[in-house]
Amino acid sequence: MPVPAQAPSTAPSTPTGADHTAVVEMLRYSPVADDLAERFAAAGHRLYLVGGSVRDALLGRLSPDLDFTTDARPEEIQALVSGWAEAVWDTGIAFGTVGAVRRGVTCEITTFRADAYDGVSRNPVVAFGDSVEGDLVRRDFTANAMALSLPDRTFVDPYGGLAALARGVLDTPTDPETSFGDDPLRLLRGARFVSQLGFEVAPRVRVAMEAMAPQLGRITAERVQAELSKLLLGAHPRRGIELMVDTGLADVVLPEVPAMRLEIDEHAQHKDVYEHSLTVMEQAIGRETDGPDLVLRLAALLHDIGKPATRKVEPGTRVSFHHHEVVGAKMTRKRLRELRYPKQVVEDVAQLVFLHLRFHGYGKGEWTDSAVRRYVTDAGPLLDRLHKLVRSDSTTRNKRRAAALQRSYDDLEERIARIAQEEDLARVRPDLDGNAIMELLGIPPGPLVGRAWRHLKEVRLERGPLDDEEARAELRRWAADEGIGAEGIGAPGDEGEPEH
């Protein structure tokens, strides 16, 4: 049975002195809010700062972007901001929203909404309302259902948003079944706010999430991806992922993640691969140096998703996951493509998943310089992220083993730095380009040039840089072995990528 909606109070509540100060402080940094309010009031309209702008101010998170709601209709909003704002846009006017920029502050002003939903798509039948209370009740969570009347600065909180903020709880203004039924994306948005704000969901909200999780299938992949990315980039992504898994939302969005709960980690460090992956993600986040990194966080979360499909019980009850990095990379590409992630994000995350296990062949430094060059070349611009991912993948509770793994990786990084000083590892290319190959072998452009180019690149990786005479001698030896004479006739090969 749905839990009854929280009844709105009969009068606007007043925040505590500290809370009120937070909102006023934000307005001090954004004097355009009062300026805009005076403009609306002079035209006989009400204007309210609303939603995330109020929530973030109360949490001490000031932002130059302000959200407003008003009884003015979209055409009236356009007229009021025209000539006042430096820029105005109306891409959201069909939904009652007009955007404007004034003195570097972005303002989005939306007419009171009183939408209805058809229960099939997430798109509302847009209807405009006449009261701020009616507008606030249709919002996703009570923490986003507060407003500040301007210019008088009366705090409006009919659904207990301030109390919810104080408790760190996400609840819905109306019963959650109605709220989520109107827009199932709010199911995932709840997990996103848990990640961003560190809140817990109210018990009735969790119950509704569990019951209604399959309805996320009504939402387009692009919208789901946007919410998932915000969740992963939040301050507490583990909490958000755990909520998704526990309520069944992940079964719709990222089914490979809950599937890992069934697989025991081969080192028995954690109760399952799922817990291990969450720990790796947290450790990778701790190594970020330039702010939240979506590619790194996705790779850390998904690096072991190939384990369920490759699990095998070996003699002596040991569990193995041979080639799980290969399978996992394929699964990663498939899932991220279905979520409509940009191609570069898909390829970068998949490549990190593919490479994350390679270091474990390094041992105590047994790799040749050639192997080190291949490691760097295959990682390419992802090398720094690969360093962070591999270091984070050590979750053993054995302090001696953990220290040994970190020392081993320290040694690898030192070797990379040393070789990089001697060679240009960022641009490992053959010592002869395509033009030199064609001139030396007397051949025209074509697949044969690509074959020769790839051979010289392999030699470069194995032996390091060659001087010009050595490179030419090596090319002549290869041509002779391949039966290629001066006329350039040899066995057909696939297309190459010679540098001209």
Short mmCIF file of C-alpha atoms in Angstrom, two decimals:
data_model
loop_
_atom_site.label_atom_id
_atom_site.label_comp_id
_atom_site.label_asym_id
_atom_site.label_seq_id
_atom_site.Cartn_x
_atom_site.Cartn_y
_atom_site.Cartn_z
CA MET A 1 0.00 0.00 0.00
CA PRO A 2 1.37 3.45 -0.85
CA VAL A 3 2.34 5.52 2.16
CA PRO A 4 0.20 8.67 2.28
CA ALA A 5 1.81 11.82 1.00
CA GLN A 6 3.13 14.26 3.54
CA ALA A 7 0.47 16.91 4.01
CA PRO A 8 1.61 20.43 3.21
CA SER A 9 1.76 22.84 6.11
CA THR A 10 -0.85 25.57 6.30
CA ALA A 11 1.75 28.32 6.18
CA PRO A 12 5.25 28.75 4.81
CA SER A 13 7.88 27.60 7.29
CA THR A 14 10.72 29.81 8.40
CA PRO A 15 14.24 28.39 8.39
CA THR A 16 16.54 28.78 11.35
CA GLY A 17 18.77 31.82 11.51
CA ALA A 18 21.73 29.87 10.14
CA ASP A 19 19.64 28.39 7.31
CA HIS A 20 18.19 31.74 6.36
CA THR A 21 21.67 33.24 6.42
CA ALA A 22 22.82 30.63 3.89
CA VAL A 23 20.14 31.64 1.40
CA VAL A 24 20.73 35.34 1.98
CA GLU A 25 24.48 34.81 1.55
CA MET A 26 23.87 33.21 -1.84
CA LEU A 27 21.74 36.16 -2.88
CA ARG A 28 24.50 38.52 -1.79
CA TYR A 29 26.73 36.83 -4.37
CA SER A 30 23.90 37.02 -6.91
CA PRO A 31 22.36 40.50 -6.69
CA VAL A 32 20.77 39.89 -10.07
CA ALA A 33 18.14 37.76 -8.26
CA ASP A 34 16.72 40.78 -6.45
CA ASP A 35 17.01 42.87 -9.59
CA LEU A 36 15.03 40.28 -11.55
CA ALA A 37 12.45 39.96 -8.77
CA GLU A 38 11.81 43.69 -8.73
CA ARG A 39 11.25 43.56 -12.49
CA PHE A 40 8.66 40.77 -12.12
CA ALA A 41 6.96 42.46 -9.16
CA ALA A 42 6.62 45.71 -11.08
CA ALA A 43 4.75 43.75 -13.76
CA GLY A 44 2.44 42.19 -11.15
CA HIS A 45 4.05 38.74 -11.09
CA ARG A 46 5.44 36.56 -8.32
CA LEU A 47 8.95 35.14 -8.55
CA TYR A 48 10.57 32.41 -6.42
CA LEU A 49 14.08 31.06 -6.19
CA VAL A 50 13.45 27.34 -6.23
CA GLY A 51 14.68 23.75 -6.25
CA GLY A 52 18.37 22.92 -6.37
CA SER A 53 19.37 26.57 -5.97
CA VAL A 54 17.71 26.73 -2.54
CA ARG A 55 18.85 23.23 -1.55
CA ASP A 56 22.47 23.91 -2.42
CA ALA A 57 22.45 27.27 -0.63
CA LEU A 58 21.21 25.58 2.54
CA LEU A 59 24.00 23.02 2.15
CA GLY A 60 26.57 25.78 1.72
CA ARG A 61 27.16 24.99 -1.96
CA LEU A 62 26.92 28.34 -3.74
CA SER A 63 26.39 28.34 -7.49
CA PRO A 64 26.28 31.04 -10.19
CA ASP A 65 23.32 29.22 -11.79
CA LEU A 66 19.90 30.11 -10.40
CA ASP A 67 16.51 28.44 -10.93
CA PHE A 68 13.28 30.41 -10.60
CA THR A 69 9.58 29.69 -10.86
CA THR A 70 6.85 32.24 -11.49
CA ASP A 71 3.17 32.70 -12.23
CA ALA A 72 4.12 34.59 -15.41
CA ARG A 73 3.53 32.66 -18.63
CA PRO A 74 6.47 31.92 -20.96
CA GLU A 75 5.74 34.78 -23.36
CA GLU A 76 5.54 37.20 -20.42
CA ILE A 77 8.87 35.89 -19.08
CA GLN A 78 10.47 36.52 -22.46
CA ALA A 79 9.18 40.07 -22.51
CA LEU A 80 10.41 40.77 -18.97
CA VAL A 81 13.96 39.53 -19.52
CA SER A 82 14.31 41.01 -23.00
CA GLY A 83 16.55 44.04 -22.78
CA TRP A 84 17.52 43.15 -19.20
CA ALA A 85 19.62 40.07 -19.89
CA GLU A 86 22.74 40.00 -22.05
CA ALA A 87 21.51 36.75 -23.63
CA VAL A 88 18.15 35.00 -23.76
CA TRP A 89 17.24 31.53 -25.09
CA ASP A 90 13.94 29.75 -25.42
CA THR A 91 14.91 26.14 -26.21
CA GLY A 92 12.79 24.98 -23.26
CA ILE A 93 9.86 27.29 -23.83
CA ALA A 94 7.54 24.39 -24.77
CA PHE A 95 7.99 23.25 -21.16
CA GLY A 96 7.61 26.78 -19.80
CA THR A 97 11.31 27.58 -19.36
CA VAL A 98 13.18 30.67 -20.54
CA GLY A 99 16.92 31.04 -19.98
CA ALA A 100 18.84 34.26 -19.50
CA VAL A 101 22.31 35.45 -18.54
CA ARG A 102 22.91 38.64 -16.58
CA ARG A 103 26.33 39.72 -15.24
CA GLY A 104 27.69 36.20 -15.57
CA VAL A 105 24.76 34.62 -13.70
CA THR A 106 22.68 32.03 -15.57
CA CYS A 107 18.98 32.19 -14.74
CA GLU A 108 16.37 29.63 -15.76
CA ILE A 109 12.83 30.87 -15.19
CA THR A 110 9.94 28.43 -15.46
CA THR A 111 6.21 29.03 -15.24
CA PHE A 112 4.44 27.21 -12.38
CA ARG A 113 3.85 23.65 -13.59
CA ALA A 114 0.88 21.35 -12.96
CA ASP A 115 1.73 18.56 -15.40
CA ALA A 116 -0.07 15.29 -16.02
CA TYR A 117 1.63 12.07 -17.19
CA ASP A 118 0.26 9.35 -19.43
CA GLY A 119 1.97 6.49 -17.57
CA VAL A 120 3.71 5.22 -20.71
CA SER A 121 6.38 7.73 -21.71
CA ARG A 122 8.26 10.02 -19.32
CA ASN A 123 7.13 13.12 -21.18
CA PRO A 124 4.48 15.11 -19.38
CA VAL A 125 1.45 16.73 -20.91
CA VAL A 126 2.58 20.24 -20.08
CA ALA A 127 0.13 22.24 -18.03
CA PHE A 128 0.80 25.51 -16.25
CA GLY A 129 -0.28 26.08 -12.66
CA ASP A 130 -1.21 29.03 -10.53
CA SER A 131 0.52 28.42 -7.18
CA VAL A 132 4.02 27.74 -5.96
CA GLU A 133 2.72 24.94 -3.70
CA GLY A 134 1.21 23.18 -6.71
CA ASP A 135 4.50 23.57 -8.53
CA LEU A 136 6.57 22.22 -5.64
CA VAL A 137 4.45 19.09 -5.12
CA ARG A 138 5.30 17.83 -8.62
CA ARG A 139 9.04 17.95 -7.94
CA ASP A 140 11.09 14.82 -7.40
CA PHE A 141 12.17 15.10 -3.75
CA THR A 142 11.28 17.31 -0.80
CA ALA A 143 14.88 18.57 -0.68
CA ASN A 144 14.19 20.08 -4.09
CA ALA A 145 10.69 21.28 -3.18
CA MET A 146 11.63 24.45 -1.28
CA ALA A 147 11.40 28.01 -2.54
CA LEU A 148 12.30 31.54 -1.52
CA SER A 149 9.85 34.26 -2.45
CA LEU A 150 11.48 37.35 -3.95
CA PRO A 151 12.04 40.17 -3.32
CA ASP A 152 10.51 39.76 0.20
CA ARG A 153 12.59 36.60 0.88
CA THR A 154 9.87 34.54 2.50
CA PHE A 155 10.89 30.91 2.84
CA VAL A 156 8.36 28.43 1.41
CA ASP A 157 8.64 24.80 2.50
CA PRO A 158 5.23 23.08 2.34
CA TYR A 159 6.56 19.49 2.21
CA GLY A 160 9.25 19.41 4.88
CA GLY A 161 12.31 19.80 2.68
CA LEU A 162 14.31 21.65 5.33
CA ALA A 163 13.75 18.90 7.88
CA ALA A 164 14.72 16.30 5.27
CA LEU A 165 17.95 18.19 4.60
CA ALA A 166 18.72 18.29 8.31
CA ARG A 167 18.22 14.51 8.56
CA GLY A 168 20.03 13.76 5.30
CA VAL A 169 17.00 11.92 3.93
CA LEU A 170 15.53 11.79 0.44
CA ASP A 171 11.74 11.66 0.45
CA THR A 172 9.07 12.60 -2.10
CA PRO A 173 6.54 15.44 -1.74
CA THR A 174 3.71 13.08 -2.70
CA ASP A 175 3.68 9.29 -2.31
CA PRO A 176 6.73 7.83 -4.09
CA GLU A 177 4.66 5.48 -6.27
CA THR A 178 2.93 8.47 -7.83
CA SER A 179 6.14 10.48 -8.17
CA PHE A 180 8.12 7.63 -9.76
CA GLY A 181 5.16 6.59 -11.88
CA ASP A 182 5.00 10.09 -13.33
CA ASP A 183 8.69 9.99 -14.24
CA PRO A 184 10.62 6.73 -13.68
CA LEU A 185 13.90 8.54 -14.26
CA ARG A 186 13.42 9.80 -10.70
CA LEU A 187 14.23 6.27 -9.51
CA LEU A 188 17.76 6.66 -10.82
CA ARG A 189 17.89 10.32 -9.84
CA GLY A 190 17.36 9.23 -6.24
CA ALA A 191 20.50 7.09 -6.42
CA ARG A 192 22.29 10.01 -8.05
CA PHE A 193 21.41 12.33 -5.15
CA VAL A 194 22.57 9.69 -2.67
CA SER A 195 25.93 9.81 -4.44
CA GLN A 196 26.10 13.58 -4.74
CA LEU A 197 24.74 14.53 -1.31
CA GLY A 198 25.57 11.49 0.79
CA PHE A 199 21.90 11.16 1.84
CA GLU A 200 19.85 8.05 2.61
CA VAL A 201 16.49 7.34 0.98
CA ALA A 202 13.39 7.23 3.16
CA PRO A 203 12.09 3.69 3.84
CA ARG A 204 8.97 4.24 1.74
CA VAL A 205 11.11 5.52 -1.13
CA ARG A 206 13.31 2.40 -1.01
CA VAL A 207 10.22 0.18 -1.07
CA ALA A 208 8.91 2.01 -4.12
CA MET A 209 12.31 1.77 -5.85
CA GLU A 210 12.38 -2.00 -5.37
CA ALA A 211 8.85 -2.42 -6.68
CA MET A 212 9.15 -0.04 -9.62
CA ALA A 213 12.74 -0.59 -10.80
CA PRO A 214 11.66 -2.30 -14.07
CA GLN A 215 9.92 0.92 -15.10
CA LEU A 216 13.33 2.43 -15.79
CA GLY A 217 13.05 0.52 -19.05
CA ARG A 218 10.65 3.25 -20.21
CA ILE A 219 13.45 5.81 -20.17
CA THR A 220 15.72 6.51 -23.13
CA ALA A 221 19.31 5.31 -22.89
CA GLU A 222 20.62 8.88 -23.26
CA ARG A 223 18.71 10.07 -20.19
CA VAL A 224 19.76 7.05 -18.15
CA GLN A 225 23.38 7.56 -19.15
CA ALA A 226 23.31 11.22 -18.08
CA GLU A 227 22.03 10.31 -14.60
CA LEU A 228 24.46 7.41 -14.24
CA SER A 229 27.39 9.64 -15.15
CA LYS A 230 26.34 12.24 -12.57
CA LEU A 231 26.06 9.46 -10.00
CA LEU A 232 29.54 8.14 -10.77
CA LEU A 233 31.02 11.64 -10.62
CA GLY A 234 29.41 12.36 -7.24
CA ALA A 235 31.19 12.54 -3.90
CA HIS A 236 29.85 9.14 -2.75
CA PRO A 237 29.44 6.96 -5.87
CA ARG A 238 29.74 3.72 -3.90
CA ARG A 239 26.57 4.58 -1.98
CA GLY A 240 24.75 5.32 -5.20
CA ILE A 241 25.86 2.05 -6.84
CA GLU A 242 24.95 0.05 -3.74
CA LEU A 243 21.47 1.56 -3.72
CA MET A 244 21.07 0.72 -7.41
CA VAL A 245 22.10 -2.88 -6.82
CA ASP A 246 20.08 -3.37 -3.63
CA THR A 247 16.87 -2.01 -5.17
CA GLY A 248 17.18 -3.70 -8.56
CA LEU A 249 17.84 -0.51 -10.52
CA ALA A 250 21.22 -1.86 -11.59
CA ASP A 251 19.53 -4.92 -13.10
CA VAL A 252 18.05 -2.51 -15.64
CA VAL A 253 20.95 -0.09 -16.06
CA LEU A 254 24.16 -2.08 -15.38
CA PRO A 255 23.21 -5.75 -14.92
CA GLU A 256 26.85 -6.82 -15.12
CA VAL A 257 27.53 -5.15 -11.75
CA PRO A 258 25.05 -7.08 -9.56
CA ALA A 259 26.06 -10.25 -11.46
CA MET A 260 29.50 -9.95 -9.82
CA ARG A 261 28.02 -10.59 -6.38
CA LEU A 262 27.92 -14.30 -7.17
CA GLU A 263 31.61 -14.68 -7.97
CA ILE A 264 34.25 -15.27 -5.31
CA ASP A 265 37.44 -13.29 -5.80
CA GLU A 266 40.33 -15.63 -6.59
CA HIS A 267 42.42 -14.15 -3.78
CA ALA A 268 39.51 -14.43 -1.30
CA GLN A 269 40.13 -10.86 -0.19
CA HIS A 270 36.46 -9.94 -0.21
CA LYS A 271 33.23 -11.87 0.01
CA ASP A 272 32.75 -11.41 -3.74
CA VAL A 273 34.00 -9.67 -6.85
CA TYR A 274 31.30 -7.02 -6.48
CA GLU A 275 32.68 -5.80 -3.14
CA HIS A 276 36.20 -5.94 -4.57
CA SER A 277 35.16 -3.77 -7.54
CA LEU A 278 33.55 -1.16 -5.31
CA THR A 279 36.71 -1.00 -3.23
CA VAL A 280 38.85 -0.63 -6.36
CA MET A 281 36.61 2.22 -7.51
CA GLU A 282 37.01 3.99 -4.17
CA GLN A 283 40.78 3.53 -4.23
CA ALA A 284 40.95 4.84 -7.80
CA ILE A 285 38.97 7.91 -6.76
CA GLY A 286 41.52 8.47 -4.01
CA ARG A 287 44.22 8.65 -6.70
CA GLU A 288 42.48 11.25 -8.87
CA THR A 289 44.54 14.41 -9.26
CA ASP A 290 42.49 16.62 -11.59
CA GLY A 291 38.95 16.23 -10.28
CA PRO A 292 36.42 13.45 -10.87
CA ASP A 293 37.40 11.22 -13.80
CA LEU A 294 34.46 9.41 -15.41
CA VAL A 295 36.63 7.11 -17.53
CA LEU A 296 38.73 5.99 -14.57
CA ARG A 297 35.69 5.45 -12.34
CA LEU A 298 33.87 3.42 -14.99
CA ALA A 299 36.96 1.32 -15.64
CA ALA A 300 37.47 0.65 -11.94
CA LEU A 301 33.83 -0.37 -11.46
CA LEU A 302 33.75 -2.58 -14.56
CA HIS A 303 37.29 -3.99 -14.66
CA ASP A 304 36.21 -7.43 -13.43
CA ILE A 305 32.80 -7.83 -15.10
CA GLY A 306 34.25 -10.61 -17.24
CA LYS A 307 34.79 -12.86 -14.21
CA PRO A 308 31.30 -14.44 -14.03
CA ALA A 309 31.59 -15.65 -17.63
CA THR A 310 35.13 -17.03 -17.16
CA ARG A 311 34.83 -18.55 -13.69
CA LYS A 312 36.29 -22.04 -13.37
CA VAL A 313 36.92 -24.19 -10.30
CA GLU A 314 40.42 -25.65 -10.56
CA PRO A 315 41.76 -28.71 -8.71
CA GLY A 316 42.08 -27.99 -5.01
CA THR A 317 38.97 -25.73 -5.09
CA ARG A 318 40.99 -22.80 -6.42
CA VAL A 319 38.86 -20.49 -8.56
CA SER A 320 40.28 -19.02 -11.76
CA PHE A 321 39.05 -16.40 -14.22
CA HIS A 322 41.33 -16.90 -17.22
CA HIS A 323 41.13 -14.16 -19.86
CA HIS A 324 38.44 -12.30 -17.92
CA GLU A 325 40.06 -9.04 -19.04
CA VAL A 326 39.43 -9.93 -22.70
CA VAL A 327 35.83 -10.94 -22.06
CA GLY A 328 35.33 -7.96 -19.78
CA ALA A 329 36.54 -5.50 -22.42
CA LYS A 330 33.98 -6.87 -24.90
CA MET A 331 31.20 -6.71 -22.29
CA THR A 332 32.21 -3.15 -21.40
CA ARG A 333 32.00 -2.00 -25.01
CA LYS A 334 28.59 -3.59 -25.42
CA ARG A 335 27.10 -2.08 -22.26
CA LEU A 336 28.51 1.42 -22.72
CA ARG A 337 27.42 1.51 -26.35
CA GLU A 338 23.90 0.52 -25.31
CA LEU A 339 23.98 3.39 -22.82
CA ARG A 340 24.96 5.73 -25.68
CA TYR A 341 28.26 6.84 -24.19
CA PRO A 342 30.52 8.77 -26.57
CA LYS A 343 32.73 6.55 -28.70
CA GLN A 344 35.94 7.79 -27.08
CA VAL A 345 34.64 7.05 -23.58
CA VAL A 346 33.61 3.54 -24.68
CA GLU A 347 36.99 2.77 -26.21
CA ASP A 348 39.01 4.28 -23.36
CA VAL A 349 37.14 2.38 -20.65
CA ALA A 350 37.25 -0.90 -22.62
CA GLN A 351 40.98 -0.53 -23.23
CA LEU A 352 41.64 0.03 -19.52
CA VAL A 353 39.60 -3.05 -18.68
CA PHE A 354 41.58 -5.02 -21.28
CA LEU A 355 44.96 -3.84 -19.96
CA HIS A 356 44.33 -3.86 -16.20
CA LEU A 357 45.69 -7.39 -15.69
CA ARG A 358 48.82 -7.16 -17.83
CA PHE A 359 51.01 -5.80 -15.03
CA HIS A 360 50.64 -9.03 -13.08
CA GLY A 361 53.07 -10.64 -15.52
CA TYR A 362 55.74 -8.16 -14.45
CA GLY A 363 56.70 -10.19 -11.37
CA LYS A 364 59.86 -8.82 -9.78
CA GLY A 365 60.94 -7.01 -12.88
CA GLU A 366 61.30 -9.91 -15.29
CA TRP A 367 59.91 -7.87 -18.18
CA THR A 368 62.35 -6.96 -20.90
CA ASP A 369 62.61 -3.36 -22.05
CA SER A 370 60.63 -4.51 -25.07
CA ALA A 371 57.73 -5.58 -22.85
CA VAL A 372 57.84 -2.24 -21.05
CA ARG A 373 57.69 -0.41 -24.39
CA ARG A 374 54.67 -2.48 -25.44
CA TYR A 375 52.93 -1.70 -22.16
CA VAL A 376 53.41 2.02 -22.71
CA THR A 377 52.52 1.86 -26.40
CA ASP A 378 49.33 -0.14 -25.85
CA ALA A 379 48.21 2.21 -23.06
CA GLY A 380 48.99 5.31 -25.12
CA PRO A 381 47.31 8.40 -23.65
CA LEU A 382 45.63 6.16 -21.04
CA LEU A 383 48.92 5.36 -19.30
CA ASP A 384 48.37 7.63 -16.30
CA ARG A 385 44.88 6.22 -15.78
CA LEU A 386 46.23 2.68 -16.18
CA HIS A 387 48.80 3.39 -13.45
CA LYS A 388 46.00 4.49 -11.11
CA LEU A 389 43.73 1.58 -12.00
CA VAL A 390 46.40 -1.09 -11.55
CA ARG A 391 47.55 0.33 -8.22
CA SER A 392 43.94 0.52 -7.06
CA ASP A 393 43.31 -3.10 -8.05
CA SER A 394 45.37 -4.25 -5.07
CA THR A 395 42.82 -4.85 -2.30
CA THR A 396 44.64 -7.54 -0.36
CA ARG A 397 44.50 -7.26 3.41
CA ASN A 398 47.97 -8.78 3.63
CA LYS A 399 50.08 -5.70 4.26
CA ARG A 400 53.29 -7.40 3.19
CA ARG A 401 51.80 -8.50 -0.12
CA ALA A 402 50.22 -5.08 -0.70
CA ALA A 403 53.54 -3.34 -0.09
CA ALA A 404 55.33 -5.77 -2.43
CA LEU A 405 52.82 -5.08 -5.23
CA GLN A 406 53.23 -1.33 -4.84
CA ARG A 407 57.04 -1.64 -4.84
CA SER A 408 56.86 -3.73 -7.98
CA TYR A 409 54.74 -1.10 -9.70
CA ASP A 410 57.08 1.63 -8.46
CA ASP A 411 59.87 -0.27 -10.22
CA LEU A 412 57.85 -0.47 -13.44
CA GLU A 413 57.13 3.26 -13.40
CA GLU A 414 60.81 3.99 -12.79
CA ARG A 415 61.73 1.83 -15.78
CA ILE A 416 59.15 3.59 -17.93
CA ALA A 417 60.61 6.94 -16.92
CA ARG A 418 64.16 5.77 -17.62
CA ILE A 419 63.35 4.36 -21.04
CA ALA A 420 61.29 7.44 -21.86
CA GLN A 421 64.36 9.58 -21.20
CA GLU A 422 66.32 7.49 -23.68
CA GLU A 423 63.55 7.16 -26.26
CA ASP A 424 60.41 8.97 -27.29
CA LEU A 425 57.93 6.40 -25.94
CA ALA A 426 55.02 8.71 -26.60
CA ARG A 427 55.62 8.27 -30.33
CA VAL A 428 56.91 4.76 -30.93
CA ARG A 429 57.22 4.57 -34.70
CA PRO A 430 59.49 2.72 -37.13
CA ASP A 431 62.87 4.25 -37.74
CA LEU A 432 62.00 4.59 -41.46
CA ASP A 433 58.79 6.18 -42.70
CA GLY A 434 56.66 5.07 -45.64
CA ASN A 435 58.55 7.21 -48.16
CA ALA A 436 61.91 5.75 -47.12
CA ILE A 437 60.51 2.22 -47.32
CA MET A 438 59.18 2.76 -50.86
CA GLU A 439 62.45 4.34 -51.99
CA LEU A 440 64.64 1.60 -50.52
CA LEU A 441 62.54 -1.32 -51.80
CA GLY A 442 61.54 0.35 -55.04
CA ILE A 443 57.82 -0.26 -54.47
CA PRO A 444 54.74 1.92 -54.98
CA PRO A 445 52.21 2.83 -52.25
CA GLY A 446 50.09 -0.14 -51.19
CA PRO A 447 49.67 -2.99 -48.70
CA LEU A 448 53.31 -4.05 -49.03
CA VAL A 449 54.44 -0.74 -47.57
CA GLY A 450 52.16 -1.34 -44.59
CA ARG A 451 53.64 -4.80 -44.01
CA ALA A 452 57.17 -3.41 -44.06
CA TRP A 453 56.16 -0.52 -41.77
CA ARG A 454 54.63 -2.88 -39.19
CA HIS A 455 57.72 -5.10 -39.23
CA LEU A 456 59.97 -2.12 -38.51
CA LYS A 457 57.66 -1.06 -35.71
CA GLU A 458 57.94 -4.52 -34.13
CA VAL A 459 61.72 -4.27 -34.37
CA ARG A 460 61.56 -0.81 -32.80
CA LEU A 461 59.55 -2.19 -29.87
CA GLU A 462 61.87 -5.16 -29.42
CA ARG A 463 65.25 -3.48 -29.80
CA GLY A 464 64.64 0.19 -29.23
CA PRO A 465 65.73 2.93 -31.66
CA LEU A 466 67.95 1.98 -34.59
CA ASP A 467 70.20 4.37 -36.43
CA ASP A 468 69.50 4.94 -40.10
CA GLU A 469 71.99 2.35 -41.39
CA GLU A 470 70.74 -0.35 -38.97
CA ALA A 471 67.12 0.34 -39.95
CA ARG A 472 67.92 0.06 -43.65
CA ALA A 473 69.84 -3.17 -43.11
CA GLU A 474 66.93 -4.62 -41.15
CA LEU A 475 64.48 -3.68 -43.90
CA ARG A 476 66.69 -5.37 -46.53
CA ARG A 477 66.88 -8.54 -44.41
CA TRP A 478 63.10 -8.57 -44.00
CA ALA A 479 62.56 -8.06 -47.75
CA ALA A 480 64.93 -10.91 -48.55
CA ASP A 481 63.19 -13.24 -46.08
CA GLU A 482 59.83 -12.32 -47.61
CA GLY A 483 61.08 -12.95 -51.14
CA ILE A 484 60.68 -9.32 -52.11
CA GLY A 485 63.05 -8.24 -54.83
CA ALA A 486 63.77 -4.81 -56.17
CA GLU A 487 60.54 -5.01 -58.15
CA GLY A 488 58.66 -5.20 -54.84
CA ILE A 489 56.69 -8.39 -55.55
CA GLY A 490 55.70 -10.37 -52.45
CA ALA A 491 52.85 -12.20 -50.83
CA PRO A 492 49.73 -10.09 -50.48
CA GLY A 493 49.11 -8.60 -47.06
CA ASP A 494 46.46 -6.54 -45.32
CA GLU A 495 46.36 -2.80 -45.40
CA GLY A 496 48.93 -1.06 -43.27
CA GLU A 497 49.25 2.35 -41.67
CA PRO A 498 52.55 3.71 -43.03
CA GLU A 499 53.59 7.19 -42.06
CA HIS A 500 54.24 9.29 -45.15
#
